[in-house]
Every structure is written in structure tokens, then in C-alpha cells.
Short mmCIF file of C-alpha atoms in Angstrom, two decimals:
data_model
loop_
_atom_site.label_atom_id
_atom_site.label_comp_id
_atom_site.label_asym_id
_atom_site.label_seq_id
_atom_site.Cartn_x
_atom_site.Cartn_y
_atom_site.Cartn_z
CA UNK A 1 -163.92 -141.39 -63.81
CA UNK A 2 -165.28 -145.09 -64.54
CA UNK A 3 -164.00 -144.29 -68.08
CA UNK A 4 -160.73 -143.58 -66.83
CA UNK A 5 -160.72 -146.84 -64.98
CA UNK A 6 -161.54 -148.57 -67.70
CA UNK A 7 -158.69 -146.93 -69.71
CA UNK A 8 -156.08 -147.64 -67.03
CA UNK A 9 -157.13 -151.03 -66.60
CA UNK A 10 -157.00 -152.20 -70.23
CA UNK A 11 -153.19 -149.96 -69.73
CA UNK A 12 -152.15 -152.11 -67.20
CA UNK A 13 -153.36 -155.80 -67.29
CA UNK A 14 -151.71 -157.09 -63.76
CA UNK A 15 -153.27 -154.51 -62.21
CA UNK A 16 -156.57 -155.65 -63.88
CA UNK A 17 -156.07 -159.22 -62.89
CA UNK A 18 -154.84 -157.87 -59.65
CA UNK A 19 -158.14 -156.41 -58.68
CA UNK A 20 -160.84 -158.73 -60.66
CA UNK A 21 -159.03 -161.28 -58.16
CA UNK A 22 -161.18 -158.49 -55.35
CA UNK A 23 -164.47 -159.13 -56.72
CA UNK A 24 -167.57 -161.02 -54.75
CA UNK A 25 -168.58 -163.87 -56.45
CA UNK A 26 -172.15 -162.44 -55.91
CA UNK A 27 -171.51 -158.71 -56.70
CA UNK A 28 -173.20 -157.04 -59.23
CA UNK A 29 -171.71 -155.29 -61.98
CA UNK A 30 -172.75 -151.87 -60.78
CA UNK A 31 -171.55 -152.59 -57.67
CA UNK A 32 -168.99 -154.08 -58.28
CA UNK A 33 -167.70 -150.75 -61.03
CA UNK A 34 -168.05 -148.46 -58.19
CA UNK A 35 -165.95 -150.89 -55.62
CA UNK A 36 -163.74 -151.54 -58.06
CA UNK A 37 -162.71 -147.82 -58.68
CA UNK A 38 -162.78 -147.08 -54.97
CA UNK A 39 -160.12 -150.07 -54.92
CA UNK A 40 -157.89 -148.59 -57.47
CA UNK A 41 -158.13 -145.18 -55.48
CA UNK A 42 -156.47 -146.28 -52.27
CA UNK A 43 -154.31 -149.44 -53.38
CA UNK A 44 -151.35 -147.48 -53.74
CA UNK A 45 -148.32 -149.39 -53.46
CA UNK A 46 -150.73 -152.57 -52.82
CA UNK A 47 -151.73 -153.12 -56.50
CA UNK A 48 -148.89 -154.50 -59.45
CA UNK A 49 -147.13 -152.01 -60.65
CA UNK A 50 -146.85 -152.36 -64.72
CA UNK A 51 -144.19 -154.70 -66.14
CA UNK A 52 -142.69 -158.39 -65.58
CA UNK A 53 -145.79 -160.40 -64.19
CA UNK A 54 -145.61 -163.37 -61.72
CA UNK A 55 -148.31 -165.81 -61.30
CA UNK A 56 -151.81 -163.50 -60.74
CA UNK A 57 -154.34 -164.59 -58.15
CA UNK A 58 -157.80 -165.62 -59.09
CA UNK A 59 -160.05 -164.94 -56.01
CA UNK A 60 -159.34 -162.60 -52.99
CA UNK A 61 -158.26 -165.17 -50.77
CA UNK A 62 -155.50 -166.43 -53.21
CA UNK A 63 -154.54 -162.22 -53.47
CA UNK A 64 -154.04 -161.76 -49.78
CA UNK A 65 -152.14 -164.77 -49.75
CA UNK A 66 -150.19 -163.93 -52.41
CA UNK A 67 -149.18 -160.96 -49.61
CA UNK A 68 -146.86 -161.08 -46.89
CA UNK A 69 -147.15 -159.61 -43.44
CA UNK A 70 -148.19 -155.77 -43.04
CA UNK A 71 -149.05 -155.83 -46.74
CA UNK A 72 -151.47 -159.03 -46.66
CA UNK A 73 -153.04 -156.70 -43.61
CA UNK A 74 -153.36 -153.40 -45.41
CA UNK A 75 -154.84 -155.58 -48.31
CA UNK A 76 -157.32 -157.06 -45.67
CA UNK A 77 -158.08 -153.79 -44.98
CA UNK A 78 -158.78 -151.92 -48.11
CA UNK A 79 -161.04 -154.62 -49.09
CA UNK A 80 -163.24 -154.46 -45.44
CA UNK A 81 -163.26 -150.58 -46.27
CA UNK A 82 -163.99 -151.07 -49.78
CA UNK A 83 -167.06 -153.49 -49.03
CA UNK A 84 -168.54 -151.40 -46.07
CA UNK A 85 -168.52 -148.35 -48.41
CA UNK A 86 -170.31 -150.09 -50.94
CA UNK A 87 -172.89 -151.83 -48.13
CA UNK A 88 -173.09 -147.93 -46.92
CA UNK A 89 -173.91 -146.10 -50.24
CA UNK A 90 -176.25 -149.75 -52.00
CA UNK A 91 -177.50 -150.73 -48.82
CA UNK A 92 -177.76 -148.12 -46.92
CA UNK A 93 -175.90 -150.17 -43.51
CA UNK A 94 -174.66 -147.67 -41.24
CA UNK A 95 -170.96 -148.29 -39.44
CA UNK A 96 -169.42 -146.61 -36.21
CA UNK A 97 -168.12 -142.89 -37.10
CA UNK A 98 -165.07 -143.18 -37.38
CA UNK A 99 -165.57 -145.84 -39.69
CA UNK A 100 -167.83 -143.56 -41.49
CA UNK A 101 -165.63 -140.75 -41.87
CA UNK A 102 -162.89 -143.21 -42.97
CA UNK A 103 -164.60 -144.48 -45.74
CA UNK A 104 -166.43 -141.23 -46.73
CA UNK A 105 -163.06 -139.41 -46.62
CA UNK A 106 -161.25 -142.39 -48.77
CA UNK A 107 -164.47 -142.29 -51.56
CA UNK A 108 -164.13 -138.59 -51.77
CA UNK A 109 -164.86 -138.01 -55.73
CA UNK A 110 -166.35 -141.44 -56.73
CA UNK A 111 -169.45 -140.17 -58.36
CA UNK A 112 -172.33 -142.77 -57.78
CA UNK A 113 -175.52 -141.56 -59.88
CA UNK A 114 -177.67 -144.89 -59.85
CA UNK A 115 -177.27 -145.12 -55.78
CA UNK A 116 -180.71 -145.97 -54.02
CA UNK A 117 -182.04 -143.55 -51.39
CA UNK A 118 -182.65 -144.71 -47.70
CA UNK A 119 -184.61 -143.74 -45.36
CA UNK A 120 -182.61 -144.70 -41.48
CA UNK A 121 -184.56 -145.40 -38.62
CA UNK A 122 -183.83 -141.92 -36.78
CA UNK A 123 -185.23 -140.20 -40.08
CA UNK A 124 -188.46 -142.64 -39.98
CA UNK A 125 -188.66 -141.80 -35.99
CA UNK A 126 -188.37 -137.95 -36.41
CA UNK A 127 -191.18 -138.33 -39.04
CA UNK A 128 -193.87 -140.21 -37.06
CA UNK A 129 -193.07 -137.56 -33.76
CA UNK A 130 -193.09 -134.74 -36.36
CA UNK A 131 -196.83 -135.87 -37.35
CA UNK A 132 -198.04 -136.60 -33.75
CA UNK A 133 -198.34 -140.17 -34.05
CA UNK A 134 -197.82 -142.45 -31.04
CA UNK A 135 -195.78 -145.78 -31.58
CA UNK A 136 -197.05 -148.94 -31.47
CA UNK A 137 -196.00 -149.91 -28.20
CA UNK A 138 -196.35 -146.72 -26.60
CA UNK A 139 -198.58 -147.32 -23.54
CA UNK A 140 -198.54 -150.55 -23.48
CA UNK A 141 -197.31 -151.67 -20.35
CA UNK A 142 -194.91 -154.96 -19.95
CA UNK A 143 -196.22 -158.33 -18.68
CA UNK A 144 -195.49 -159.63 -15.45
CA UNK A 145 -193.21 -162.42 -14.89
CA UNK A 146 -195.27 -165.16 -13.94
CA UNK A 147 -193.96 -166.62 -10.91
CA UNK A 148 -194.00 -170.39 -10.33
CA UNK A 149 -194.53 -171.99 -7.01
CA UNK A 150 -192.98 -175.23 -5.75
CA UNK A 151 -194.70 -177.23 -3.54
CA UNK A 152 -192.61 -178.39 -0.65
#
């Protein structure tokens, strides 16, 4: 698939400029490919179609100004969704479920090979009951409050 990105990108140069203008100044190229292509597969009407080109935007605050109303919204949008699937599959950040099923459903057949593997906390916790091992703060009992006195 990046391949056909790639292809339909250098086929369609506003739509190229369109969603460079998307890209985190810090975001690494990897990332970035896979963001980029989950972009591209739920832009629909949002991205330039092919043909007469008006003045493209440079960074993603000039493209969701360049929008208008519900449109500058569903831009807003795509790009939150866009950058908590790619925190969710590089990072390994978890988001509320329905969050997670929207993004999982809208990434359905990106295919990300190089992703790191992560370990959540619930996994780690099932682990260290699994094995019999106590936490560290298990039996520890809480301080006091220490209560101060005013003289009268």
C-alpha cells in the first residue's frame, strides 16, 4: 500500500501538498509514512481533488484555516484520529474504547511491520500475580496524619 501512496501522491500534487501541510514538525519519517497513508484513507472529500490549484497551505494550522466551518472541524478531526492512532500503534498510549474502536476500525488494512511491541500495565500486573509475587506496597500500611495542636 505505501507504494501505492507514493504513486498517487506523485499523481496528484495538491493532494501531496495538501497533506505534507499534516505533518509534525517532529515526526519521523516512519511515522510519519504510516500517518500519512491513514490520512489519505479517510480524507475523502477533505483532501484537493486533482486539477486547478489555489494557494496550498504549508503547516496544519494554515490547512484548517484554509477550511471553513463543518469542514475545518472534520479536518480537526481526522488529524486528532490520525495522531492518536499513530501514539496507539508507536507508543503504545491507550485511549477510551470507543476511541479505540474508532481508530482501529478507520486503520483497518494499513499494514505496519516495523511497529514496537508493548507491554500495558494490566499485562505487567497479570504477570507478577501469575508468578506469586507480592507488590511493592502490598502490606505496607499508610502513615498517619500527623495532627498538630494549637495552643490556646
Amino acid at each position: 500500500m505505501a507504494q501505492e501512496v507514493s504513486e498517487y501522491l506523485s499523481q496528484n500534487p495538491r493532494a501531496a501538498a495538501w497533506v505534507e501541510a499534516l505533518r509534525g514538525d517532529g515526526e519521523t519519517d516512519k511515522h510519519w509514512r504510516h500517518r500519512r497513508e491513514f490520512l489519505l484513507r479517510n480524507a475523502g472529500d477533505l483532501a484537493p481533488a486533482a486539477g486547478a490549484a489555489p494557494a496550498t497551505p504549508t503547516t496544519a494550522e494554515e490547512a484548517a484555516d484554509a477550511e471553513s466551518g463543518p469542514r475545518r472541524r472534520q479536518l480537526q478531526q481526522l488529524v486528532s484520529f490520525s495522531m492518536a492512532w499513530a501514539n496507539h500503534v508507536f507508543l503504545g498510549c491507550r485511549y477510551p474504547q470507543k476511541v479505540m474502536d474508532k481508530i482501529l476500525s478507520m486503520a483497518e488494512g494499513i499494514k505496519v511491520i516495523d511497529a514496537p511491541i508493548h507491554t500495558t500495565r494490566d499485562e505487567l500486573v497479570a504477570k507478577v500475580k501469575k508468578r506469586g509475587i507480592s507488590s511493592s506496597n502490598e502490606g505496607v500500611e499508610e502513615p498517619t496524619k500527623k495532627t498538630s495542636y494549637r495552643r490556646k
